[in-house]
């Protein structure tokens, strides 16, 4: 209010001065020119008359009224224009200088600070979705953990949350794998003073993912998830997330797992070094076996249903990579050992009588032999892992 009154007083004073100047100029431009011109014309005529004899009664010349009007208008226009320019310029300078005071500067600072605060308040908060396996609940085996971890990762993508992994049992996951394209290794310090909750998705608990808006159902800043299920199947059916479902997670199950694992992880140097040592040991054994099998013809047998089924095998191939190059491998680089591997899990059997679930029948094992046959015929080495002595 004080600032506005001061501006008004300044404006009034300037306008009064301007009007006074205009009145004075008007008096000189409109009234006195007649007397100045009449005196000048009379003096000039008398001087001329005295120098030229026999000239009498000549009229005193006068400027035509139209010429005088044009001249006076021109003078007035120039004078008033100049006066207005100077007065308005001075008025603007004084007014703007008076307006920009420490008080107005403080007002601007406060307003901009308030605007920044409003922008910060309206900015979406960063939220997290973290796969949890910390020993407080049973996480099952590595395959189960991969299923759960990848499902939580896909859920984080469709809900626009930062994905994290907290797997500390039986050993820290970070000791074996490091982040690759996704920074999932979130520090505890980053999560301080944030609202949290823990949810479980085991078996029938995943049904809600078919239809819920996850962020509305779980508005907390940090949501930890325990699961060993392929929850991405339910997410894919959810009408909220059908269009958000990532392209890389569409297609065959094996491709989904591979794409997710490569996005998330990269083996640590320690893990890759140990793996290379194992591969070198295998390669050396293969080289030894290859030299021993050069004289063997039609000697490879695969047992199926108690009957011997002979498979004609070429002499065993040597590794397609040198030992030195194996030691130089890093990341997920593949060693061409000309080795084919298979894992046959039977579940309940004579070998594991206390296993409750029967995962495969012995009739289905024939499919594995059909897969291995062409590799064996070409001389590839075979590595078989199984939980059943009968399969072995």
GROMACS .gro file of N, CA and C in nm, residues 211-299:
model
  267
  211UNK      N    1  -0.648  -5.825  -1.178
  211UNK     CA    2  -0.746  -5.716  -1.195
  211UNK      C    3  -0.716  -5.589  -1.115
  212UNK      N    4  -0.628  -5.592  -1.014
  212UNK     CA    5  -0.611  -5.473  -0.930
  212UNK      C    6  -0.525  -5.366  -0.996
  213UNK      N    7  -0.549  -5.241  -0.956
  213UNK     CA    8  -0.454  -5.133  -0.984
  213UNK      C    9  -0.353  -5.136  -0.870
  214UNK      N   10  -0.235  -5.184  -0.899
  214UNK     CA   11  -0.138  -5.215  -0.794
  214UNK      C   12  -0.104  -5.094  -0.709
  215UNK      N   13  -0.079  -4.980  -0.773
  215UNK     CA   14  -0.038  -4.861  -0.698
  215UNK      C   15  -0.149  -4.806  -0.610
  216UNK      N   16  -0.274  -4.829  -0.648
  216UNK     CA   17  -0.385  -4.788  -0.563
  216UNK      C   18  -0.402  -4.885  -0.446
  217UNK      N   19  -0.382  -5.012  -0.473
  217UNK     CA   20  -0.395  -5.112  -0.366
  217UNK      C   21  -0.279  -5.104  -0.267
  218UNK      N   22  -0.161  -5.067  -0.319
  218UNK     CA   23  -0.041  -5.057  -0.235
  218UNK      C   24   0.026  -4.922  -0.262
  219UNK      N   25  -0.022  -4.816  -0.195
  219UNK     CA   26   0.030  -4.681  -0.222
  219UNK      C   27   0.162  -4.650  -0.151
  220UNK      N   28   0.216  -4.742  -0.077
  220UNK     CA   29   0.339  -4.716  -0.002
  220UNK      C   30   0.455  -4.683  -0.097
  221UNK      N   31   0.551  -4.609  -0.042
  221UNK     CA   32   0.669  -4.572  -0.121
  221UNK      C   33   0.751  -4.694  -0.161
  222UNK      N   34   0.763  -4.790  -0.068
  222UNK     CA   35   0.844  -4.909  -0.091
  222UNK      C   36   0.758  -5.033  -0.066
  223UNK      N   37   0.748  -5.118  -0.168
  223UNK     CA   38   0.673  -5.243  -0.154
  223UNK      C   39   0.771  -5.358  -0.176
  224UNK      N   40   0.786  -5.444  -0.074
  224UNK     CA   41   0.867  -5.564  -0.084
  224UNK      C   42   0.777  -5.681  -0.121
  225UNK      N   43   0.825  -5.767  -0.211
  225UNK     CA   44   0.744  -5.879  -0.257
  225UNK      C   45   0.821  -6.009  -0.238
  226UNK      N   46   0.756  -6.105  -0.170
  226UNK     CA   47   0.808  -6.241  -0.160
  226UNK      C   48   0.726  -6.329  -0.255
  227UNK      N   49   0.792  -6.400  -0.344
  227UNK     CA   50   0.721  -6.487  -0.438
  227UNK      C   51   0.817  -6.581  -0.508
  228UNK      N   52   0.764  -6.695  -0.550
  228UNK     CA   53   0.837  -6.786  -0.639
  228UNK      C   54   0.751  -6.821  -0.760
  229UNK      N   55   0.648  -6.739  -0.782
  229UNK     CA   56   0.552  -6.765  -0.889
  229UNK      C   57   0.582  -6.681  -1.014
  230UNK      N   58   0.531  -6.727  -1.127
  230UNK     CA   59   0.542  -6.651  -1.251
  230UNK      C   60   0.428  -6.550  -1.257
  231UNK      N   61   0.438  -6.449  -1.174
  231UNK     CA   62   0.327  -6.353  -1.162
  231UNK      C   63   0.308  -6.271  -1.288
  232UNK      N   64   0.404  -6.275  -1.378
  232UNK     CA   65   0.390  -6.199  -1.503
  232UNK      C   66   0.273  -6.251  -1.587
  233UNK      N   67   0.235  -6.377  -1.566
  233UNK     CA   68   0.120  -6.430  -1.640
  233UNK      C   69  -0.009  -6.359  -1.598
  234UNK      N   70  -0.025  -6.334  -1.468
  234UNK     CA   71  -0.143  -6.261  -1.419
  234UNK      C   72  -0.137  -6.115  -1.461
  235UNK      N   73  -0.018  -6.056  -1.455
  235UNK     CA   74  -0.003  -5.916  -1.493
  235UNK      C   75  -0.044  -5.895  -1.639
  236UNK      N   76  -0.010  -5.991  -1.722
  236UNK     CA   77  -0.039  -5.981  -1.865
  236UNK      C   78  -0.189  -5.980  -1.891
  237UNK      N   79  -0.268  -6.040  -1.801
  237UNK     CA   80  -0.413  -6.045  -1.817
  237UNK      C   81  -0.483  -5.923  -1.756
  238UNK      N   82  -0.411  -5.846  -1.675
  238UNK     CA   83  -0.470  -5.734  -1.603
  238UNK      C   84  -0.505  -5.620  -1.701
  239UNK      N   85  -0.632  -5.576  -1.705
  239UNK     CA   86  -0.670  -5.470  -1.800
  239UNK      C   87  -0.596  -5.339  -1.778
  240UNK      N   88  -0.548  -5.315  -1.657
  240UNK     CA   89  -0.471  -5.192  -1.631
  240UNK      C   90  -0.336  -5.193  -1.701
  241UNK      N   91  -0.283  -5.313  -1.728
  241UNK     CA   92  -0.144  -5.322  -1.771
  241UNK      C   93  -0.125  -5.390  -1.907
  242UNK      N   94  -0.234  -5.422  -1.975
  242UNK     CA   95  -0.221  -5.490  -2.104
  242UNK      C   96  -0.139  -5.407  -2.202
  243UNK      N   97  -0.166  -5.279  -2.208
  243UNK     CA   98  -0.095  -5.193  -2.303
  243UNK      C   99   0.044  -5.154  -2.254
  244UNK      N  100   0.066  -5.164  -2.124
  244UNK     CA  101   0.196  -5.128  -2.067
  244UNK      C  102   0.292  -5.246  -2.062
  245UNK      N  103   0.241  -5.364  -2.089
  245UNK     CA  104   0.324  -5.484  -2.078
  245UNK      C  105   0.441  -5.473  -2.176
  246UNK      N  106   0.566  -5.488  -2.128
  246UNK     CA  107   0.683  -5.463  -2.215
  246UNK      C  108   0.693  -5.563  -2.329
  247UNK      N  109   0.738  -5.515  -2.444
  247UNK     CA  110   0.751  -5.601  -2.562
  247UNK      C  111   0.851  -5.714  -2.539
  248UNK      N  112   0.958  -5.685  -2.465
  248UNK     CA  113   1.061  -5.787  -2.445
  248UNK      C  114   1.008  -5.903  -2.361
  249UNK      N  115   0.895  -5.883  -2.289
  249UNK     CA  116   0.839  -5.989  -2.204
  249UNK      C  117   0.726  -6.064  -2.273
  250UNK      N  118   0.714  -6.047  -2.403
  250UNK     CA  119   0.614  -6.121  -2.480
  250UNK      C  120   0.684  -6.233  -2.557
  251UNK      N  121   0.612  -6.339  -2.580
  251UNK     CA  122   0.672  -6.449  -2.655
  251UNK      C  123   0.691  -6.571  -2.567
  252UNK      N  124   0.786  -6.654  -2.607
  252UNK     CA  125   0.810  -6.781  -2.538
  252UNK      C  126   0.868  -6.759  -2.399
  253UNK      N  127   0.835  -6.849  -2.310
  253UNK     CA  128   0.879  -6.839  -2.171
  253UNK      C  129   1.031  -6.833  -2.160
  254UNK      N  130   1.101  -6.916  -2.237
  254UNK     CA  131   1.247  -6.918  -2.229
  254UNK      C  132   1.307  -6.784  -2.271
  255UNK      N  133   1.245  -6.719  -2.369
  255UNK     CA  134   1.295  -6.588  -2.415
  255UNK      C  135   1.270  -6.479  -2.311
  256UNK      N  136   1.154  -6.488  -2.244
  256UNK     CA  137   1.123  -6.391  -2.138
  256UNK      C  138   1.228  -6.398  -2.027
  257UNK      N  139   1.260  -6.520  -1.985
  257UNK     CA  140   1.359  -6.538  -1.880
  257UNK      C  141   1.496  -6.487  -1.924
  258UNK      N  142   1.534  -6.522  -2.045
  258UNK     CA  143   1.666  -6.480  -2.095
  258UNK      C  144   1.675  -6.328  -2.107
  259UNK      N  145   1.571  -6.265  -2.164
  259UNK     CA  146   1.572  -6.120  -2.180
  259UNK      C  147   1.581  -6.048  -2.046
  260UNK      N  148   1.501  -6.094  -1.951
  260UNK     CA  149   1.500  -6.030  -1.819
  260UNK      C  150   1.634  -6.047  -1.748
  261UNK      N  151   1.687  -6.169  -1.754
  261UNK     CA  152   1.812  -6.195  -1.681
  261UNK      C  153   1.928  -6.114  -1.739
  262UNK      N  154   1.931  -6.097  -1.870
  262UNK     CA  155   2.038  -6.019  -1.932
  262UNK      C  156   2.022  -5.870  -1.905
  263UNK      N  157   1.897  -5.825  -1.894
  263UNK     CA  158   1.876  -5.684  -1.858
  263UNK      C  159   1.920  -5.656  -1.716
  264UNK      N  160   1.896  -5.751  -1.629
  264UNK     CA  161   1.918  -5.727  -1.486
  264UNK      C  162   2.060  -5.754  -1.440
  265UNK      N  163   2.120  -5.860  -1.488
  265UNK     CA  164   2.241  -5.909  -1.423
  265UNK      C  165   2.359  -5.922  -1.518
  266UNK      N  166   2.473  -5.923  -1.453
  266UNK     CA  167   2.601  -5.951  -1.517
  266UNK      C  168   2.685  -6.021  -1.411
  267UNK      N  169   2.746  -6.135  -1.444
  267UNK     CA  170   2.824  -6.205  -1.341
  267UNK      C  171   2.941  -6.120  -1.292
  268UNK      N  172   2.966  -6.127  -1.164
  268UNK     CA  173   3.079  -6.054  -1.109
  268UNK      C  174   3.208  -6.115  -1.161
  269UNK      N  175   3.316  -6.042  -1.146
  269UNK     CA  176   3.447  -6.092  -1.190
  269UNK      C  177   3.483  -6.220  -1.116
  270UNK      N  178   3.451  -6.228  -0.988
  270UNK     CA  179   3.483  -6.347  -0.909
  270UNK      C  180   3.407  -6.469  -0.962
  271UNK      N  181   3.277  -6.450  -0.992
  271UNK     CA  182   3.197  -6.563  -1.042
  271UNK      C  183   3.247  -6.608  -1.178
  272UNK      N  184   3.276  -6.512  -1.268
  272UNK     CA  185   3.320  -6.550  -1.402
  272UNK      C  186   3.456  -6.618  -1.397
  273UNK      N  187   3.543  -6.574  -1.307
  273UNK     CA  188   3.674  -6.638  -1.294
  273UNK      C  189   3.660  -6.784  -1.251
  274UNK      N  190   3.572  -6.809  -1.152
  274UNK     CA  191   3.548  -6.946  -1.108
  274UNK      C  192   3.489  -7.031  -1.220
  275UNK      N  193   3.395  -6.972  -1.296
  275UNK     CA  194   3.334  -7.044  -1.407
  275UNK      C  195   3.439  -7.079  -1.512
  276UNK      N  196   3.528  -6.989  -1.544
  276UNK     CA  197   3.633  -7.016  -1.642
  276UNK      C  198   3.723  -7.130  -1.596
  277UNK      N  199   3.752  -7.134  -1.466
  277UNK     CA  200   3.835  -7.242  -1.414
  277UNK      C  201   3.768  -7.377  -1.433
  278UNK      N  202   3.635  -7.382  -1.410
  278UNK     CA  203   3.561  -7.507  -1.430
  278UNK      C  204   3.560  -7.545  -1.578
  279UNK      N  205   3.542  -7.447  -1.666
  279UNK     CA  206   3.539  -7.474  -1.810
  279UNK      C  207   3.672  -7.526  -1.860
  280UNK      N  208   3.779  -7.472  -1.807
  280UNK     CA  209   3.913  -7.521  -1.845
  280UNK      C  210   3.930  -7.666  -1.803
  281UNK      N  211   3.884  -7.699  -1.684
  281UNK     CA  212   3.893  -7.837  -1.636
  281UNK      C  213   3.814  -7.932  -1.726
  282UNK      N  214   3.693  -7.888  -1.765
  282UNK     CA  215   3.609  -7.969  -1.854
  282UNK      C  216   3.677  -7.985  -1.990
  283UNK      N  217   3.732  -7.876  -2.042
  283UNK     CA  218   3.797  -7.880  -2.173
  283UNK      C  219   3.915  -7.977  -2.172
  284UNK      N  220   3.993  -7.976  -2.066
  284UNK     CA  221   4.106  -8.068  -2.056
  284UNK      C  222   4.057  -8.213  -2.056
  285UNK      N  223   3.949  -8.239  -1.982
  285UNK     CA  224   3.894  -8.375  -1.978
  285UNK      C  225   3.843  -8.417  -2.115
  286UNK      N  226   3.781  -8.324  -2.187
  286UNK     CA  227   3.730  -8.354  -2.320
  286UNK      C  228   3.843  -8.386  -2.416
  287UNK      N  229   3.953  -8.314  -2.405
  287UNK     CA  230   4.067  -8.339  -2.492
  287UNK      C  231   4.122  -8.479  -2.466
  288UNK      N  232   4.129  -8.516  -2.338
  288UNK     CA  233   4.178  -8.650  -2.304
  288UNK      C  234   4.084  -8.758  -2.353
  289UNK      N  235   3.954  -8.738  -2.337
  289UNK     CA  236   3.857  -8.837  -2.382
  289UNK      C  237   3.856  -8.850  -2.533
  290UNK      N  238   3.880  -8.737  -2.601
  290UNK     CA  239   3.877  -8.740  -2.747
  290UNK      C  240   3.989  -8.827  -2.802
  291UNK      N  241   4.107  -8.817  -2.741
  291UNK     CA  242   4.220  -8.896  -2.789
  291UNK      C  243   4.198  -9.044  -2.762
  292UNK      N  244   4.128  -9.078  -2.655
  292UNK     CA  245   4.103  -9.218  -2.621
  292UNK      C  246   3.994  -9.279  -2.708
  293UNK      N  247   3.904  -9.194  -2.761
  293UNK     CA  248   3.789  -9.247  -2.834
  293UNK      C  249   3.810  -9.251  -2.984
  294UNK      N  250   3.931  -9.220  -3.032
  294UNK     CA  251   3.952  -9.217  -3.176
  294UNK      C  252   3.930  -9.354  -3.240
  295UNK      N  253   3.958  -9.461  -3.164
  295UNK     CA  254   3.945  -9.595  -3.220
  295UNK      C  255   3.808  -9.657  -3.196
  296UNK      N  256   3.721  -9.580  -3.127
  296UNK     CA  257   3.589  -9.634  -3.092
  296UNK      C  258   3.492  -9.609  -3.207
  297UNK      N  259   3.427  -9.713  -3.254
  297UNK     CA  260   3.327  -9.700  -3.361
  297UNK      C  261   3.198  -9.769  -3.318
  298UNK      N  262   3.089  -9.699  -3.331
  298UNK     CA  263   2.958  -9.753  -3.294
  298UNK      C  264   2.955  -9.806  -3.151
  299UNK      N  265   3.021  -9.733  -3.059
  299UNK     CA  266   3.031  -9.785  -2.924
  299UNK      C  267   2.947  -9.708  -2.823
   0.00000   0.00000   0.00000
